Coordinates of C-alpha atoms and ligand atoms in Angstrom, one line a residue:
Chain V
M75 CA 22.4 42.9 44.5
L76 CA 21.2 41.4 47.7
S77 CA 17.9 40.7 46.2
V78 CA 19.4 39.0 43.3
V79 CA 21.0 36.5 45.7
A80 CA 17.9 36.2 47.6
R81 CA 15.9 35.3 44.4
V82 CA 18.6 32.8 43.2
V83 CA 18.5 31.2 46.6
A84 CA 14.8 31.0 46.7
M85 CA 14.9 29.3 43.3
T86 CA 17.7 27.0 44.4
I87 CA 15.9 25.9 47.6
K88 CA 12.6 25.3 45.6
E89 CA 14.5 23.1 43.1
L90 CA 16.2 21.1 45.9
I91 CA 12.8 20.5 47.4
Q92 CA 11.3 19.4 44.1
L93 CA 14.3 17.2 43.3
R94 CA 14.0 15.5 46.8
R95 CA 10.3 14.9 46.2
D96 CA 10.9 13.4 42.7
R97 CA 12.4 10.0 44.0
L98 CA 13.1 8.8 40.5
T99 CA 15.0 11.7 39.4
F100 CA 17.0 11.7 42.7
G101 CA 17.6 8.0 42.3
M102 CA 18.8 8.5 38.6
I103 CA 21.3 11.2 39.9
L104 CA 22.8 8.6 42.1
G105 CA 22.0 5.5 40.0
V106 CA 23.4 6.5 36.6
P107 CA 26.9 7.1 37.9
V108 CA 27.0 4.0 39.9
M109 CA 25.7 1.9 37.0
Q110 CA 28.2 3.3 34.7
L111 CA 31.0 2.8 37.1
L112 CA 30.0 -0.8 37.4
I113 CA 29.6 -1.3 33.7
F114 CA 32.8 0.4 32.7
G115 CA 34.7 -1.1 35.7
Y116 CA 33.7 -4.6 35.3
A117 CA 32.1 -5.3 32.0
I118 CA 33.8 -3.2 29.4
N119 CA 37.1 -3.8 28.0
A120 CA 38.0 -2.1 24.9
D121 CA 41.1 -4.4 24.5
P122 CA 39.8 -7.8 24.7
K123 CA 42.1 -10.6 25.5
Q124 CA 41.9 -14.4 25.7
L125 CA 40.0 -14.5 22.5
P126 CA 38.8 -18.0 21.5
T127 CA 41.0 -19.6 18.9
V128 CA 40.7 -22.9 17.0
L129 CA 43.8 -24.8 16.0
I130 CA 44.1 -26.8 12.8
S131 CA 47.4 -28.5 13.0
Q132 CA 48.7 -30.8 10.2
D133 CA 52.2 -31.0 11.8
R134 CA 52.3 -32.2 15.2
G135 CA 55.5 -31.6 17.2
Q136 CA 57.7 -29.2 18.9
I137 CA 57.1 -26.3 16.6
E138 CA 53.4 -26.6 17.1
R139 CA 53.8 -26.4 20.7
N140 CA 56.0 -23.3 20.4
I141 CA 53.7 -21.5 18.3
V142 CA 50.6 -22.3 20.4
G143 CA 52.6 -21.2 23.5
A144 CA 53.6 -18.0 21.9
L145 CA 49.9 -17.2 20.9
E146 CA 48.9 -17.9 24.4
R147 CA 51.6 -16.0 25.9
S148 CA 50.6 -12.9 24.0
G149 CA 47.4 -12.9 26.1
Y150 CA 45.2 -12.4 23.0
F151 CA 44.6 -16.1 22.2
R152 CA 43.1 -18.9 24.1
I153 CA 43.0 -22.3 22.1
V154 CA 39.5 -23.6 22.8
A155 CA 39.5 -26.5 20.4
Q156 CA 41.8 -28.4 18.1
V157 CA 40.0 -29.7 15.0
S158 CA 41.2 -31.7 12.0
G159 CA 39.3 -30.0 9.1
E160 CA 38.3 -26.6 7.7
T161 CA 34.7 -27.3 7.8
E162 CA 34.6 -27.9 11.6
A163 CA 36.6 -24.7 12.2
E164 CA 34.5 -22.8 9.8
R165 CA 31.4 -23.9 11.8
L166 CA 32.9 -22.7 15.1
V167 CA 33.6 -19.3 13.7
A168 CA 30.2 -18.9 12.2
E169 CA 28.6 -19.8 15.6
G170 CA 30.7 -17.2 17.2
A171 CA 32.4 -19.9 19.3
A172 CA 35.8 -19.0 18.0
A173 CA 37.3 -15.7 16.7
F174 CA 40.4 -17.1 15.2
V175 CA 41.4 -20.1 13.3
V176 CA 45.2 -21.0 13.3
T177 CA 46.3 -23.4 10.6
I178 CA 49.7 -25.1 10.8
P179 CA 50.1 -26.7 7.4
D180 CA 51.6 -30.0 6.6
R181 CA 55.5 -30.0 6.5
F182 CA 55.7 -26.8 8.4
T183 CA 58.5 -28.0 10.5
R184 CA 60.4 -29.4 7.4
D185 CA 60.2 -26.2 5.6
L186 CA 61.0 -24.2 8.5
L187 CA 64.2 -26.2 9.1
R188 CA 65.0 -26.0 5.4
G189 CA 64.8 -22.2 5.6
E190 CA 61.9 -22.1 3.2
R191 CA 59.8 -19.7 5.2
P192 CA 56.6 -21.7 5.4
Q193 CA 53.3 -19.9 5.9
L194 CA 51.2 -20.0 9.0
L195 CA 47.6 -19.1 8.2
I196 CA 45.6 -17.1 10.7
E197 CA 41.9 -16.4 9.9
A198 CA 40.2 -13.8 12.0
D199 CA 36.4 -13.1 12.5
A200 CA 36.6 -9.5 11.3
T201 CA 32.8 -8.6 11.6
D202 CA 33.8 -6.3 14.5
P203 CA 37.3 -5.1 13.5
A204 CA 37.5 -3.3 16.9
A205 CA 37.4 -6.6 18.8
T206 CA 40.3 -8.4 16.9
S207 CA 42.5 -5.6 15.7
N208 CA 44.8 -5.7 18.7
A209 CA 45.1 -9.4 18.5
V210 CA 45.9 -9.2 14.9
A211 CA 48.5 -6.5 15.6
A212 CA 50.2 -8.7 18.1
L213 CA 50.6 -11.3 15.4
S214 CA 53.4 -9.5 13.9
Q215 CA 55.6 -10.5 16.8
L216 CA 54.7 -14.2 16.5
P217 CA 57.7 -15.4 14.2
R218 CA 60.2 -14.1 16.6
T219 CA 58.7 -15.0 20.0
A220 CA 57.6 -18.5 18.8
L221 CA 61.1 -19.7 18.0
R222 CA 63.2 -17.8 20.5
H223 CA 63.6 -20.4 23.1
D224 CA 63.9 -23.7 21.5
L225 CA 65.6 -23.1 18.2
P226 CA 68.0 -20.4 18.6
G227 CA 70.4 -20.1 15.7
L228 CA 68.8 -23.2 14.1
V229 CA 66.5 -21.2 11.8
A230 CA 67.1 -18.1 10.0
E231 CA 65.1 -15.0 11.0
P232 CA 62.3 -14.5 10.5
G233 CA 61.7 -18.1 10.0
F234 CA 58.1 -18.2 8.9
E235 CA 55.5 -15.8 7.5
V236 CA 52.1 -15.2 9.1
V237 CA 49.5 -14.8 6.7
I238 CA 46.2 -13.1 8.0
H239 CA 42.8 -13.5 6.5
R240 CA 40.1 -11.2 7.7
R241 CA 37.0 -13.3 7.3
Y242 CA 33.7 -11.7 6.5
N243 CA 35.1 -8.2 6.3
P244 CA 38.5 -8.5 4.4
E245 CA 38.9 -4.6 4.3
G246 CA 38.2 -4.3 7.9
L247 CA 35.4 -1.9 7.4
S248 CA 33.8 -0.7 10.7
A249 CA 30.5 0.1 8.9
Y250 CA 29.8 -3.5 8.6
N251 CA 29.6 -3.8 12.3
I252 CA 28.2 -0.3 13.1
V253 CA 25.3 0.0 10.6
P254 CA 23.6 -3.2 11.4
G255 CA 24.2 -2.6 15.1
L256 CA 22.6 0.9 14.7
L257 CA 19.3 -1.0 13.6
G258 CA 19.1 -2.3 17.1
V259 CA 20.1 0.8 18.9
I260 CA 17.5 2.9 16.8
L261 CA 14.8 0.5 17.5
T262 CA 15.4 0.1 21.2
M263 CA 15.6 3.8 21.6
T264 CA 12.4 4.8 19.8
M265 CA 10.3 1.8 20.7
V266 CA 10.8 2.0 24.4
L267 CA 10.7 5.8 24.5
M268 CA 7.7 6.3 22.4
T269 CA 5.6 3.6 24.1
S270 CA 6.4 4.7 27.6
L271 CA 5.6 8.2 26.7
A272 CA 2.4 7.3 24.9
V273 CA 0.7 5.8 27.8
T274 CA 2.1 8.2 30.3
R275 CA 0.7 11.0 28.2
E276 CA -2.7 9.8 28.6
T277 CA -2.5 9.4 32.4
E278 CA -0.8 12.7 32.8
R279 CA -3.5 14.7 30.8
G280 CA -6.3 12.8 32.4
T281 CA -7.5 11.2 29.2
M282 CA -6.9 7.8 30.5
E283 CA -9.8 8.3 32.9
N284 CA -12.1 9.1 29.9
L285 CA -10.8 6.1 27.8
L286 CA -11.5 3.6 30.7
A287 CA -15.0 5.2 31.2
M288 CA -15.8 4.4 27.7
P289 CA -16.5 0.9 26.3
L290 CA -12.8 0.1 26.1
N291 CA -10.7 -2.2 28.1
P292 CA -7.2 -1.7 29.2
A293 CA -6.0 -4.6 26.8
E294 CA -7.6 -2.7 23.9
V295 CA -6.0 0.6 25.0
M296 CA -2.6 -1.1 25.0
A297 CA -3.1 -2.8 21.6
G298 CA -4.1 0.4 20.1
K299 CA -1.0 2.2 21.6
V300 CA 1.4 -0.6 20.3
L301 CA 0.2 -1.2 16.9
P302 CA 1.3 2.2 15.4
Y303 CA 4.8 1.7 16.8
I304 CA 5.1 -1.8 15.2
V305 CA 4.4 -0.1 11.9
I306 CA 6.9 2.8 12.7
G307 CA 9.4 0.1 13.8
Y308 CA 9.3 -1.6 10.4
I309 CA 9.5 1.8 8.6
Q310 CA 12.7 2.5 10.5
V311 CA 14.1 -0.8 9.6
A312 CA 13.5 -0.1 6.0
V313 CA 15.2 3.1 6.1
V314 CA 18.2 1.9 7.9
L315 CA 18.6 -1.1 5.5
L316 CA 18.2 1.2 2.6
A317 CA 20.8 3.6 3.9
A318 CA 23.0 0.6 4.7
R319 CA 22.9 -0.6 1.2
F320 CA 23.1 2.7 -0.7
L321 CA 24.9 5.1 1.6
F322 CA 27.3 2.8 3.4
Q323 CA 27.5 -0.1 0.9
V324 CA 26.8 -2.6 3.5
P325 CA 25.1 -5.6 1.6
M326 CA 22.3 -7.5 3.1
L327 CA 23.1 -11.2 2.7
G328 CA 20.8 -13.0 5.0
S329 CA 17.1 -13.7 4.7
L330 CA 14.8 -10.7 4.7
G331 CA 12.0 -13.0 5.6
L332 CA 13.7 -14.3 8.7
L333 CA 14.8 -10.8 9.6
T334 CA 11.2 -9.5 9.3
V335 CA 9.8 -12.3 11.7
A336 CA 12.8 -11.9 14.2
L337 CA 12.2 -8.2 14.3
L338 CA 8.6 -8.6 15.3
A339 CA 9.8 -10.4 18.4
F340 CA 12.4 -7.8 18.9
L341 CA 9.9 -4.9 18.6
L342 CA 7.4 -6.7 20.9
A343 CA 10.0 -7.2 23.6
N344 CA 11.0 -3.5 23.4
L345 CA 7.3 -2.3 23.3
A346 CA 6.6 -4.5 26.4
V347 CA 9.5 -2.7 28.2
G348 CA 8.1 0.6 27.1
L349 CA 4.7 -0.1 28.4
T350 CA 6.0 -1.4 31.7
F351 CA 7.8 2.0 32.1
S352 CA 4.6 3.9 31.3
A353 CA 2.6 1.9 33.8
I354 CA 5.1 2.7 36.6
A355 CA 6.0 6.3 35.5
R356 CA 3.8 9.0 36.9
N357 CA 4.7 11.7 34.2
Q358 CA 6.5 11.7 30.9
L359 CA 9.7 13.0 32.4
Q360 CA 9.9 9.9 34.6
A361 CA 9.1 7.8 31.6
M362 CA 12.0 9.4 29.8
Q363 CA 14.4 8.8 32.7
M364 CA 13.4 5.2 32.9
T365 CA 14.0 4.7 29.2
F366 CA 17.4 6.3 29.7
F367 CA 18.2 4.0 32.6
F368 CA 17.3 1.0 30.5
F369 CA 18.9 2.1 27.3
L370 CA 22.3 3.1 28.8
P371 CA 23.4 -0.4 29.9
S372 CA 21.7 -2.1 27.0
I373 CA 23.7 -0.1 24.5
L374 CA 27.0 -0.3 26.4
L375 CA 26.7 -4.1 26.9
S376 CA 25.2 -4.9 23.4
G377 CA 28.5 -5.0 21.7
F378 CA 27.8 -2.0 19.6
M379 CA 29.9 0.5 21.5
F380 CA 32.5 -1.9 23.0
P381 CA 33.5 -5.4 21.8
F382 CA 31.3 -8.1 23.0
R383 CA 34.4 -10.4 23.3
G384 CA 35.8 -8.1 26.0
M385 CA 33.0 -8.7 28.4
P386 CA 33.3 -11.2 31.1
G387 CA 31.6 -14.6 30.1
Chain H
M14 CA -43.6 5.1 40.3
T15 CA -40.8 6.2 38.0
P16 CA -38.0 3.7 37.7
L17 CA -34.7 4.7 39.4
A18 CA -31.8 5.5 37.2
I19 CA -29.4 5.3 40.1
D20 CA -30.3 3.0 43.0
V21 CA -27.3 2.4 45.4
E22 CA -27.1 1.4 48.9
G23 CA -24.1 1.4 51.5
L24 CA -21.6 2.2 48.7
T25 CA -18.2 2.3 50.4
K26 CA -14.7 2.9 49.1
R27 CA -11.4 2.9 51.2
F28 CA -8.3 4.1 50.0
S29 CA -5.2 2.8 52.2
G30 CA -7.6 1.9 55.1
R31 CA -9.4 5.3 55.0
A32 CA -13.1 5.3 54.2
V33 CA -13.3 8.0 51.4
V34 CA -16.8 7.1 50.6
D35 CA -18.7 5.7 53.6
K36 CA -22.1 3.9 53.2
V37 CA -23.5 6.2 50.5
S38 CA -27.1 5.5 49.5
L39 CA -28.7 7.2 46.6
K40 CA -32.1 6.7 44.9
V41 CA -32.3 9.1 41.8
P42 CA -35.6 8.6 39.8
A43 CA -35.1 8.6 36.1
G44 CA -35.4 12.0 34.2
E45 CA -34.4 14.2 37.4
V46 CA -31.5 16.5 37.6
W47 CA -29.6 16.0 40.8
G48 CA -26.8 18.3 42.2
F49 CA -24.0 16.7 44.1
L50 CA -22.4 19.0 46.5
G51 CA -19.7 18.8 49.1
P52 CA -16.3 20.2 49.9
N53 CA -13.2 19.3 48.1
G54 CA -12.1 15.8 49.0
S55 CA -15.5 14.9 50.3
G56 CA -15.8 11.8 47.9
K57 CA -17.8 13.1 45.1
T58 CA -15.5 12.1 42.3
T59 CA -15.0 8.8 44.0
T60 CA -18.7 8.1 44.3
I61 CA -19.3 9.1 40.6
R62 CA -16.3 6.8 39.4
M63 CA -18.0 3.9 41.4
L64 CA -21.4 4.8 39.6
C65 CA -20.1 4.5 36.2
G66 CA -18.2 1.4 36.7
L67 CA -14.7 2.8 36.8
L68 CA -14.0 1.9 40.3
K69 CA -14.9 -1.3 42.3
P70 CA -16.6 -0.4 45.6
D71 CA -15.3 -2.1 48.8
G72 CA -18.8 -2.3 50.1
G73 CA -22.4 -1.9 49.2
R74 CA -24.3 -2.8 46.1
G75 CA -26.7 -1.1 43.6
T76 CA -27.6 -0.5 40.0
C77 CA -27.4 2.2 37.4
L78 CA -30.0 2.1 34.7
G79 CA -31.0 -1.2 36.2
L80 CA -27.5 -2.7 35.7
D81 CA -25.6 -4.1 38.6
I82 CA -22.6 -1.8 39.5
L83 CA -20.4 -4.7 40.4
A84 CA -21.3 -7.4 37.8
E85 CA -22.3 -5.3 34.9
A86 CA -19.7 -2.5 34.9
D87 CA -18.9 -2.9 31.1
A88 CA -22.6 -2.6 30.2
I89 CA -22.9 0.4 32.4
K90 CA -19.8 2.0 30.6
R91 CA -21.7 1.7 27.3
Q92 CA -24.9 3.4 28.5
V93 CA -23.7 6.1 30.8
G94 CA -22.2 9.2 30.0
Y95 CA -19.3 10.5 32.2
M96 CA -17.6 13.9 32.0
T97 CA -14.4 13.8 34.1
Q98 CA -13.4 16.7 36.4
R99 CA -10.7 17.9 34.0
F100 CA -11.9 18.6 30.5
S101 CA -10.2 15.5 29.2
F102 CA -10.1 15.2 25.4
Y103 CA -7.0 15.3 23.2
E104 CA -5.8 18.8 22.9
D105 CA -3.8 18.1 19.9
L106 CA -6.8 16.7 18.0
T107 CA -9.2 19.0 16.4
V108 CA -12.9 19.2 17.5
R109 CA -14.1 16.9 14.8
E110 CA -11.3 14.5 15.3
N111 CA -12.0 14.2 19.0
L112 CA -15.7 13.6 18.4
D113 CA -14.8 11.2 15.6
F114 CA -12.7 9.2 17.8
V115 CA -15.4 8.8 20.5
A116 CA -18.0 7.9 17.8
R117 CA -15.7 5.1 16.8
L118 CA -15.2 3.9 20.3
Y119 CA -18.9 3.6 20.8
A120 CA -19.3 2.1 17.3
L121 CA -22.1 4.6 16.5
P122 CA -23.8 3.8 13.2
D123 CA -23.8 6.5 10.6
R124 CA -20.8 8.0 12.3
R125 CA -20.0 10.9 10.1
R126 CA -23.5 12.2 10.2
Q127 CA -23.7 11.8 13.9
V128 CA -20.5 13.8 14.4
E129 CA -21.7 16.6 12.1
A130 CA -25.1 16.6 13.9
T131 CA -23.5 16.7 17.3
M132 CA -21.3 19.7 16.3
D133 CA -24.2 21.5 14.7
R134 CA -26.2 20.9 18.0
V135 CA -23.7 22.4 20.3
G136 CA -22.5 25.2 18.1
L137 CA -19.1 23.8 17.4
A138 CA -19.5 23.3 13.7
S139 CA -17.7 26.5 12.7
R140 CA -14.8 25.4 15.0
R141 CA -14.6 21.9 13.7
S142 CA -11.0 22.2 12.5
Q143 CA -9.7 24.1 15.6
L144 CA -7.5 22.2 17.8
A145 CA -9.3 21.4 21.0
G146 CA -6.6 22.7 23.1
S147 CA -7.0 26.2 21.6
L148 CA -10.6 26.4 22.5
S149 CA -11.7 28.8 25.3
G150 CA -12.9 27.4 28.6
G151 CA -16.7 27.5 27.7
W152 CA -16.1 25.8 24.4
K153 CA -13.9 23.2 25.9
Q154 CA -16.9 22.4 28.3
R155 CA -19.3 22.2 25.4
L156 CA -16.9 19.9 23.5
A157 CA -16.6 17.6 26.6
L158 CA -20.3 17.5 27.2
A159 CA -20.8 16.8 23.4
A160 CA -18.4 14.0 23.5
C161 CA -20.1 12.2 26.5
M162 CA -23.4 12.9 24.9
M163 CA -22.9 11.4 21.6
H164 CA -23.9 7.8 22.3
A165 CA -27.2 9.2 23.6
P166 CA -26.9 7.9 27.3
K167 CA -29.8 7.7 29.5
L168 CA -27.7 8.7 32.6
L169 CA -25.2 11.5 32.7
L170 CA -22.6 11.7 35.4
L171 CA -20.9 15.2 35.3
D172 CA -18.1 15.9 37.6
E173 CA -17.7 19.7 38.3
P174 CA -18.5 20.5 34.6
T175 CA -18.8 24.2 35.1
A176 CA -15.6 24.8 37.2
G177 CA -13.6 27.6 35.8
V178 CA -16.3 28.5 33.2
D179 CA -17.8 32.0 32.8
P180 CA -21.4 32.8 33.9
Q181 CA -22.7 33.1 30.3
A182 CA -21.4 29.7 29.4
R183 CA -22.7 28.2 32.7
R184 CA -26.2 29.6 32.0
E185 CA -26.1 28.0 28.5
F186 CA -24.9 24.8 30.0
W187 CA -27.7 24.6 32.3
A188 CA -30.2 25.2 29.6
E189 CA -28.7 22.3 27.8
I190 CA -28.9 20.1 30.9
H191 CA -32.6 20.9 31.4
A192 CA -33.3 20.3 27.7
L193 CA -31.7 16.8 28.1
A194 CA -33.7 16.2 31.3
R195 CA -37.0 17.0 29.4
D196 CA -36.1 14.3 26.9
G197 CA -35.9 11.9 29.9
V198 CA -32.1 11.8 30.5
T199 CA -31.1 11.5 34.2
V200 CA -28.3 14.0 35.3
L201 CA -26.2 13.8 38.4
V202 CA -24.0 16.9 38.4
S203 CA -21.3 17.8 41.0
T204 CA -20.8 21.5 41.7
H205 CA -19.7 24.0 44.1
Y206 CA -22.0 26.7 43.0
M207 CA -25.1 27.5 45.2
D208 CA -27.0 28.9 42.2
E209 CA -26.5 25.7 40.2
A210 CA -27.7 23.6 43.3
E211 CA -31.0 25.8 43.0
R212 CA -31.4 24.7 39.5
C213 CA -31.6 21.0 40.4
D214 CA -34.7 19.1 41.1
R215 CA -32.9 17.5 44.1
I216 CA -29.6 17.8 45.7
A217 CA -27.3 15.5 47.8
Y218 CA -24.7 17.0 50.2
I219 CA -21.6 14.9 51.1
A220 CA -18.8 15.6 53.7
Y221 CA -16.1 13.2 54.8
G222 CA -17.6 10.6 52.6
R223 CA -21.0 10.5 54.2
L224 CA -24.1 11.9 52.7
L225 CA -25.5 14.5 55.2
A226 CA -28.5 15.6 53.4
V227 CA -30.7 14.7 50.4
G228 CA -33.8 16.2 49.0
T229 CA -35.1 19.4 47.3
V230 CA -33.5 22.6 48.3
K231 CA -36.5 23.4 50.4
E232 CA -36.4 20.0 52.2
V233 CA -32.7 20.2 52.8
V234 CA -33.1 23.9 54.3
A235 CA -36.0 22.8 56.3
G236 CA -34.5 19.5 57.3
A237 CA -31.6 21.4 58.9
D238 CA -34.0 23.1 61.3
L239 CA -31.5 26.0 61.4
S240 CA -32.2 29.5 63.0
T241 CA -30.2 32.3 61.3
W242 CA -29.6 35.8 62.3
I243 CA -28.0 38.4 59.9
A244 CA -25.9 41.2 61.1
T245 CA -25.0 44.1 58.7
G246 CA -22.5 46.7 59.2
P247 CA -18.7 47.4 59.6
G248 CA -18.3 45.4 62.8
R249 CA -19.2 42.0 61.4
D250 CA -15.6 40.8 61.0
D251 CA -15.0 41.1 64.7
V252 CA -18.2 39.4 65.6
A253 CA -17.3 36.6 63.1
R254 CA -13.9 36.1 64.8
R255 CA -15.3 36.0 68.3
L256 CA -18.2 33.7 67.5
A257 CA -15.9 31.2 65.5
R258 CA -15.2 29.3 68.7
V259 CA -18.7 29.0 70.1
P260 CA -19.7 25.5 69.8
G261 CA -23.0 24.8 67.8
V262 CA -22.9 28.1 66.1
A263 CA -21.8 28.6 62.4
T264 CA -20.8 31.9 60.8
A265 CA -20.4 33.1 57.3
V266 CA -19.6 36.4 55.8
F267 CA -21.5 37.5 52.7
G268 CA -20.3 41.0 51.6
P269 CA -21.5 43.4 54.1
S270 CA -23.4 40.9 56.2
L271 CA -22.8 38.3 58.8
H272 CA -24.8 35.1 58.9
V273 CA -24.9 33.4 62.2
S274 CA -26.8 30.1 62.4
A275 CA -27.4 27.3 65.0
T276 CA -30.0 24.5 65.3
D277 CA -30.8 25.7 68.9
P278 CA -32.4 29.0 68.8
T279 CA -31.6 29.6 72.5
V280 CA -28.0 28.8 71.9
L281 CA -28.0 31.2 69.0
R282 CA -29.7 33.9 70.9
R283 CA -27.2 33.7 73.9
A284 CA -24.2 33.6 71.4
I285 CA -25.2 36.9 69.7
E286 CA -26.5 38.7 72.8
P287 CA -23.3 40.4 73.7
F288 CA -23.1 41.9 70.2
R289 CA -26.7 43.0 69.8
G290 CA -26.0 46.5 71.4
D291 CA -23.1 47.2 69.0
P292 CA -24.2 50.4 67.4
R293 CA -22.2 49.6 64.2
L294 CA -24.4 46.5 63.5
A295 CA -28.0 46.0 62.3
W296 CA -29.3 42.6 63.4
R297 CA -32.4 40.9 61.9
E298 CA -33.6 37.2 62.0
A299 CA -33.8 35.7 58.5
E300 CA -34.5 32.4 56.6
P301 CA -31.4 30.3 56.5
S302 CA -29.9 30.2 52.9
L303 CA -28.8 26.8 51.4
E304 CA -25.2 28.0 51.9
D305 CA -25.9 28.6 55.6
V306 CA -27.2 25.0 55.8
F307 CA -24.1 23.6 54.2
I308 CA -21.7 25.6 56.3
H309 CA -23.7 24.3 59.4
L310 CA -23.6 20.8 58.1
I311 CA -19.8 20.8 57.6
E312 CA -19.1 22.4 60.8
S313 CA -21.1 20.0 62.8
A314 CA -19.6 17.1 60.9
T315 CA -16.2 18.5 61.6
A316 CA -16.9 18.9 65.2
A317 CA -18.3 15.4 65.5
R318 CA -15.2 14.0 63.9
E319 CA -12.9 15.9 66.2
K320 CA -14.9 14.8 69.2
A321 CA -14.5 11.1 68.0
A322 CA -10.7 11.5 67.3
Ligands
ADP150 N1 -6.9 6.9 43.7 C1 -6.8 7.3 45.0 N2 -6.0 6.9 45.8 C2 -5.8 7.3 47.1 N3 -6.8 8.3 47.6 C3 -7.6 8.8 46.8 C4 -7.8 8.4 45.4 N4 -8.8 9.1 44.6 C5 -9.2 9.9 45.7 N5 -8.6 9.9 46.9 C6 -8.9 10.6 48.1 O1 -10.2 10.5 48.4 C7 -10.7 11.6 48.8 C8 -11.9 11.9 48.2 O2 -11.5 12.4 46.8 P1 -12.5 12.8 45.6 O3 -13.6 11.7 45.6 O4 -11.8 13.2 44.6 O5 -13.2 14.1 46.4 P2 -14.0 15.2 45.6 O6 -14.3 14.9 44.3 O7 -15.3 15.4 46.5 O8 -13.3 16.5 45.8 C9 -9.6 12.7 48.9 O9 -9.1 12.8 50.1 C10 -8.7 12.1 47.9 O10 -7.3 12.4 48.2
MG151 MG1 -13.7 15.8 42.6

């Protein structure tokens, strides 16, 4: 019994000594929780507020001011622009500058006062349903809160109707957001990890010494290391795109050519990060830890896990 | 006069301020086999890395195969064969794949045939499809040698090639080295084995980064100008312990015998005098062995350093 304790204590002491020697692992043990705390505390908000909203108003006046006031009071909407036409609003949404377009139609006030229940049109950028769902839910309260103060008794409840259009993703399918996002996640993960391991493996096993003693310069070693992973990266992209199309019914609408070109930049950036790690890491374990340290914030802050709109500007 | 395959002067390398190789000068004539000896950490690997263009010296200059080690490192890499201290090829590649990789790197003409010929010559042909990692120590060493030989280098730098290899494989390895030397290849091989030192045309002994002795085994032994007495018998360990602190006297136990050496014969005589009467021991004067000389060299180098510090 006593000897069991002695042996476990011996193992524990040895582990602690090794852990202390391995600065990187030690740093990770402290660094990862701190990083997570900071990211979750300051940068991540699963219930994004103050979403940028564009207003198209063809009916200026008190009612308009009431509606805008009610939208802003809900906390979810922030009017960033007032435009006159559809096309301008469309452009702002497509650029990602706005998440909502609120259209107050002509004769809204007149129809409201006549009790004809006019329609207020709200278009939401639904590419990431999680980002806008709470705001959309809050809209159901709008007809009551908007008219409470100024027109009590003047208009019949519920006064007007809120019509919501979910742009780009009318059914609110999360697959539309997750599957393309997965492309970035998978590429970052494998490219950084594979390259950081690939070079570290050579140094760890002593084969790097051999390579450098042969007529091969470091740039050629790097190029030879990176090239196969570019090919693998494109294979991964093809697999994800095919799965998106046929398993998840996510259509590919953009230009495949442009995607191919842009991916090269993305792949090279990730491979460069991996190579950098492999130059710093002394063994494969360290390379993996560095990859994790890089991957964690990049996935948490990418908008894939948590809505991008919830992060501080 | 034969041309020099290695001709370096004052080669120096510092790591964080410490001179790991300190003004090493070597002149190795083409076609000779040189042994490079010295304790662990004495700077053998560092010297070899500078010779093959892997490491830039902090001081000194010279040539390998007539190429400047500072300015023509790339050309040296193409013409020199370097076998690293660890058998470093790819364990997850087969024998043939490893050799094929090397052949491609050197852009060898008629690659396939060369790889086949190499495997045949070193007897690896029947193991061509075996993963290099699963070879036994002796075969790994042969593969490593074959890999650094394939581009037919005129100079071979072998860093402890026989460490951890069985005697049979070592013997075959040395037969191969001498066959290469007959073909005009110059070989510098670092080793810890005395019997291997005896197989070399000349040896160089390094300690604390400095060359302490260079020459044939005979010359090195003679140059040390050492007197040695051998005591045989059960009391040898006591004597060794008590002589350990006597300055200028080096001791070494070999099986039943104790070798006691010193440069000054009177110092030696005086040191062993108290033990001459010990009935358990038989004393005789002897020719110092190479190992006695090395022990003496390292002990006087250590004593000199301690005095300086
Ligand atoms: N890259 C390096 N950085 C720092 N110190 C080194 C490096 N390479 C070798 N050394 C040190 O230089 C000394 C000589 O090493 P080495 O040439 O490998 O000796 P040997 O091959 O004779 O055993 C050792 O003390 C070693 O720790
Ligand atoms: Mg060494």
